[in-house]
């Protein structure tokens, strides 16, 4: 079976206080797209090079909903290039994703359909200095979407008690219908290979630890 899935993640600079201020470029304070990832996580077609002109009609939405906050180049296309090279060329085995415009366009469409920002806000879950219970966040998302997403956190720093919410993953069938996110036993966490930031890595959140949803860049 071939199941593409989509990662929607909040701005990474919230969650990596080890990074200097110069590492974070104009961070938005809302959930943004990390990527649309198929279940195959490697460069599938290294000859199919990223060409930003193919998505010129999408650039306004890309900059807003899929920003690159780690590169200071004017066009900030490095993040999109990475996602296309590693994941897009694999996802393109599906007809509905078999071009750069289809791949990035479908990710934007799914992101706006899910509307994670509004979902959490309607449930009263918003960035705060107080802590949330992970079970409450899970219940809200599962009730709203009818499926169980995968929520990933940074573990507590030394001397701290709370984990920090970092990424929420929604999973889809190859027909782009929402499904439960279930990791196979022994399956490696794709985010560990994709994020090389700070000294900590995101992992599936604990149900028992208090959860911090930061209100500002640290």
Tab-separated table of C-alpha atoms in Angstrom:
chain	number	residue	atom	x	y	z
A	1	UNK	CA	0.000	0.000	0.000
A	2	UNK	CA	1.152	3.512	-0.702
A	3	UNK	CA	-0.049	6.079	1.805
A	4	UNK	CA	1.008	9.670	1.436
A	5	UNK	CA	0.736	11.637	4.614
A	6	UNK	CA	0.955	15.269	5.486
A	7	UNK	CA	2.840	16.935	8.280
A	8	UNK	CA	1.535	20.227	9.587
A	9	UNK	CA	3.899	21.845	12.004
A	10	UNK	CA	4.151	25.050	13.969
A	11	UNK	CA	7.149	27.317	13.572
A	12	UNK	CA	10.255	25.383	14.581
A	13	UNK	CA	11.968	28.316	16.248
A	14	UNK	CA	9.473	28.085	19.103
A	15	UNK	CA	10.795	24.697	19.957
A	16	UNK	CA	14.525	24.968	19.608
A	17	UNK	CA	15.731	27.515	22.160
A	18	UNK	CA	19.302	26.320	21.506
A	19	UNK	CA	19.160	28.154	18.169
A	20	UNK	CA	20.373	31.723	18.034
A	21	UNK	CA	18.021	34.563	17.081
A	22	UNK	CA	19.736	34.824	13.691
A	23	UNK	CA	18.689	31.263	12.857
A	24	UNK	CA	15.024	32.157	12.819
A	25	UNK	CA	13.792	34.310	9.945
A	26	UNK	CA	10.468	36.129	10.473
A	27	UNK	CA	8.679	33.290	12.314
A	28	UNK	CA	4.883	33.186	11.872
A	29	UNK	CA	2.801	32.553	14.973
A	30	UNK	CA	0.507	29.943	13.466
A	31	UNK	CA	0.735	26.352	12.326
A	32	UNK	CA	2.426	25.957	8.961
A	33	UNK	CA	3.182	23.077	6.610
A	34	UNK	CA	6.233	20.901	7.123
A	35	UNK	CA	5.557	18.713	4.158
A	36	UNK	CA	3.476	16.139	2.328
A	37	UNK	CA	5.308	12.900	2.913
A	38	UNK	CA	4.663	9.518	1.310
A	39	UNK	CA	5.508	6.382	3.251
A	40	UNK	CA	8.719	6.135	1.273
A	41	UNK	CA	11.255	8.528	2.763
A	42	UNK	CA	14.172	8.802	0.385
A	43	UNK	CA	15.176	10.612	-2.782
A	44	UNK	CA	13.254	8.703	-5.437
A	45	UNK	CA	14.281	10.502	-8.616
A	46	UNK	CA	17.452	12.538	-8.258
A	47	UNK	CA	17.252	13.646	-11.881
A	48	UNK	CA	13.936	15.446	-11.300
A	49	UNK	CA	15.290	18.754	-10.062
A	50	UNK	CA	13.221	21.357	-8.253
A	51	UNK	CA	12.222	24.308	-10.452
A	52	UNK	CA	10.534	27.168	-8.627
A	53	UNK	CA	9.080	28.577	-11.868
A	54	UNK	CA	6.755	25.571	-12.047
A	55	UNK	CA	4.989	26.738	-8.888
A	56	UNK	CA	5.057	30.481	-9.564
A	57	UNK	CA	1.250	30.639	-9.298
A	58	UNK	CA	1.481	29.156	-5.794
A	59	UNK	CA	4.281	31.312	-4.402
A	60	UNK	CA	2.078	33.720	-2.465
A	61	UNK	CA	0.374	30.863	-0.603
A	62	UNK	CA	3.657	28.964	-0.268
A	63	UNK	CA	5.352	31.878	1.463
A	64	UNK	CA	2.431	32.228	3.857
A	65	UNK	CA	1.472	28.632	4.636
A	66	UNK	CA	4.742	26.809	3.897
A	67	UNK	CA	7.432	29.314	4.908
A	68	UNK	CA	11.136	28.608	5.136
A	69	UNK	CA	12.215	30.200	8.397
A	70	UNK	CA	15.730	28.773	8.418
A	71	UNK	CA	17.182	30.292	5.263
A	72	UNK	CA	17.726	33.976	4.719
A	73	UNK	CA	17.823	33.925	0.910
A	74	UNK	CA	15.388	36.302	-0.740
A	75	UNK	CA	13.263	33.620	-2.383
A	76	UNK	CA	13.639	31.129	0.462
A	77	UNK	CA	13.227	28.113	-1.770
A	78	UNK	CA	15.704	25.790	-0.047
A	79	UNK	CA	13.062	24.211	2.186
A	80	UNK	CA	10.731	23.534	-0.752
A	81	UNK	CA	13.605	22.119	-2.794
A	82	UNK	CA	14.449	19.729	0.046
A	83	UNK	CA	10.838	18.590	0.395
A	84	UNK	CA	10.522	18.038	-3.361
A	85	UNK	CA	13.841	16.203	-3.700
A	86	UNK	CA	13.232	13.907	-0.747
A	87	UNK	CA	9.459	13.469	-0.687
A	88	UNK	CA	7.859	15.023	-3.768
A	89	UNK	CA	9.677	12.844	-6.274
A	90	UNK	CA	8.432	9.808	-4.339
A	91	UNK	CA	4.858	11.078	-3.997
A	92	UNK	CA	4.815	11.748	-7.741
A	93	UNK	CA	4.190	8.054	-8.406
A	94	UNK	CA	0.553	8.993	-7.749
A	95	UNK	CA	-1.143	10.687	-10.707
A	96	UNK	CA	-2.674	13.403	-8.514
A	97	UNK	CA	0.834	14.372	-7.342
A	98	UNK	CA	2.874	13.742	-10.487
A	99	UNK	CA	4.191	17.259	-10.998
A	100	UNK	CA	5.661	19.940	-8.794
A	101	UNK	CA	2.555	22.076	-9.160
A	102	UNK	CA	0.276	19.167	-8.244
A	103	UNK	CA	2.443	18.135	-5.286
A	104	UNK	CA	2.744	21.559	-3.678
A	105	UNK	CA	-0.796	22.546	-4.683
A	106	UNK	CA	-2.301	19.432	-3.079
A	107	UNK	CA	-0.343	20.024	0.140
A	108	UNK	CA	-1.705	23.562	0.320
A	109	UNK	CA	-5.225	22.289	-0.375
A	110	UNK	CA	-5.024	19.667	2.377
A	111	UNK	CA	-3.579	22.178	4.823
A	112	UNK	CA	-6.420	24.625	4.248
A	113	UNK	CA	-9.020	21.852	4.394
A	114	UNK	CA	-7.720	20.686	7.779
A	115	UNK	CA	-7.479	24.256	9.117
A	116	UNK	CA	-5.649	23.212	12.265
A	117	UNK	CA	-5.288	26.780	13.522
A	118	UNK	CA	-9.067	27.302	13.666
A	119	UNK	CA	-9.723	23.866	15.135
A	120	UNK	CA	-7.450	24.422	18.126
A	121	UNK	CA	-8.602	27.986	18.638
A	122	UNK	CA	-12.290	26.985	18.659
A	123	UNK	CA	-11.483	24.434	21.355
A	124	UNK	CA	-9.736	27.074	23.464
A	125	UNK	CA	-6.310	25.558	22.851
A	126	UNK	CA	-3.957	28.427	22.082
A	127	UNK	CA	-0.363	29.403	22.800
A	128	UNK	CA	-0.052	30.060	26.516
A	129	UNK	CA	2.386	30.166	29.415
A	130	UNK	CA	0.246	27.582	31.230
A	131	UNK	CA	0.299	23.854	30.509
A	132	UNK	CA	-2.178	21.604	28.734
A	133	UNK	CA	-2.899	17.898	29.182
A	134	UNK	CA	-1.912	15.956	26.077
A	135	UNK	CA	-4.960	13.706	26.446
A	136	UNK	CA	-7.219	16.772	26.163
A	137	UNK	CA	-5.483	17.945	22.972
A	138	UNK	CA	-5.782	14.449	21.494
A	139	UNK	CA	-9.473	14.220	22.368
A	140	UNK	CA	-10.185	17.588	20.737
A	141	UNK	CA	-8.413	16.649	17.499
A	142	UNK	CA	-9.901	13.164	17.299
A	143	UNK	CA	-13.434	14.436	17.917
A	144	UNK	CA	-13.085	17.256	15.370
A	145	UNK	CA	-11.459	15.267	12.550
A	146	UNK	CA	-12.863	11.797	13.250
A	147	UNK	CA	-9.361	10.274	13.059
A	148	UNK	CA	-6.352	10.131	15.349
A	149	UNK	CA	-3.372	12.269	14.262
A	150	UNK	CA	0.175	11.836	15.581
A	151	UNK	CA	1.368	14.616	17.880
A	152	UNK	CA	5.088	15.122	18.384
A	153	UNK	CA	6.883	17.038	21.114
A	154	UNK	CA	10.275	18.079	22.329
A	155	UNK	CA	11.076	16.314	25.612
A	156	UNK	CA	11.511	18.411	28.767
A	157	UNK	CA	14.781	20.250	29.082
A	158	UNK	CA	16.961	19.489	32.067
A	159	UNK	CA	15.246	20.681	35.215
A	160	UNK	CA	11.909	21.170	33.436
A	161	UNK	CA	8.764	19.061	33.763
A	162	UNK	CA	6.863	19.853	30.574
A	163	UNK	CA	7.204	18.642	27.015
A	164	UNK	CA	6.765	21.183	24.200
A	165	UNK	CA	4.328	20.533	21.372
A	166	UNK	CA	6.161	20.710	18.062
A	167	UNK	CA	4.369	18.955	15.226
A	168	UNK	CA	0.999	17.451	14.405
A	169	UNK	CA	0.858	14.842	11.668
A	170	UNK	CA	-2.297	14.043	9.732
A	171	UNK	CA	-2.364	10.874	7.653
A	172	UNK	CA	-4.156	10.229	4.383
A	173	UNK	CA	-4.897	7.304	2.128
A	174	UNK	CA	-3.655	7.398	-1.448
A	175	UNK	CA	-7.101	8.794	-2.321
A	176	UNK	CA	-6.292	11.688	0.053
A	177	UNK	CA	-8.897	10.719	2.626
A	178	UNK	CA	-8.037	11.228	6.296
A	179	UNK	CA	-7.126	8.038	8.175
A	180	UNK	CA	-5.752	7.209	11.598
A	181	UNK	CA	-2.005	7.657	11.999
A	182	UNK	CA	-0.575	4.354	13.136
A	183	UNK	CA	3.169	3.727	13.214
A	184	UNK	CA	4.401	0.209	12.580
A	185	UNK	CA	6.346	-1.467	15.342
A	186	UNK	CA	9.996	-0.528	15.133
A	187	UNK	CA	9.292	2.135	12.508
A	188	UNK	CA	11.698	5.044	12.682
A	189	UNK	CA	10.285	8.504	13.191
A	190	UNK	CA	10.606	10.367	9.838
A	191	UNK	CA	10.987	13.735	11.564
A	192	UNK	CA	14.309	12.677	13.055
A	193	UNK	CA	15.780	12.367	9.603
A	194	UNK	CA	14.249	15.611	8.400
A	195	UNK	CA	15.004	17.954	11.300
A	196	UNK	CA	18.621	18.595	12.231
A	197	UNK	CA	18.046	21.440	14.646
A	198	UNK	CA	19.256	22.068	18.177
A	199	UNK	CA	20.269	19.186	20.407
A	200	UNK	CA	16.865	17.539	20.801
A	201	UNK	CA	14.617	15.734	18.368
A	202	UNK	CA	10.850	15.555	18.156
A	203	UNK	CA	9.204	12.323	19.251
A	204	UNK	CA	5.657	11.129	19.936
A	205	UNK	CA	4.291	13.117	22.876
A	206	UNK	CA	3.783	11.523	26.279
A	207	UNK	CA	0.206	11.362	27.590
A	208	UNK	CA	1.378	11.867	31.160
A	209	UNK	CA	3.662	14.910	30.887
A	210	UNK	CA	2.252	18.443	31.050
A	211	UNK	CA	2.423	20.029	27.619
A	212	UNK	CA	3.683	23.506	26.798
A	213	UNK	CA	2.280	25.311	23.751
A	214	UNK	CA	4.542	28.364	23.601
A	215	UNK	CA	3.157	31.818	22.990
A	216	UNK	CA	6.327	33.417	21.674
A	217	UNK	CA	9.780	32.679	20.347
A	218	UNK	CA	12.159	31.957	23.194
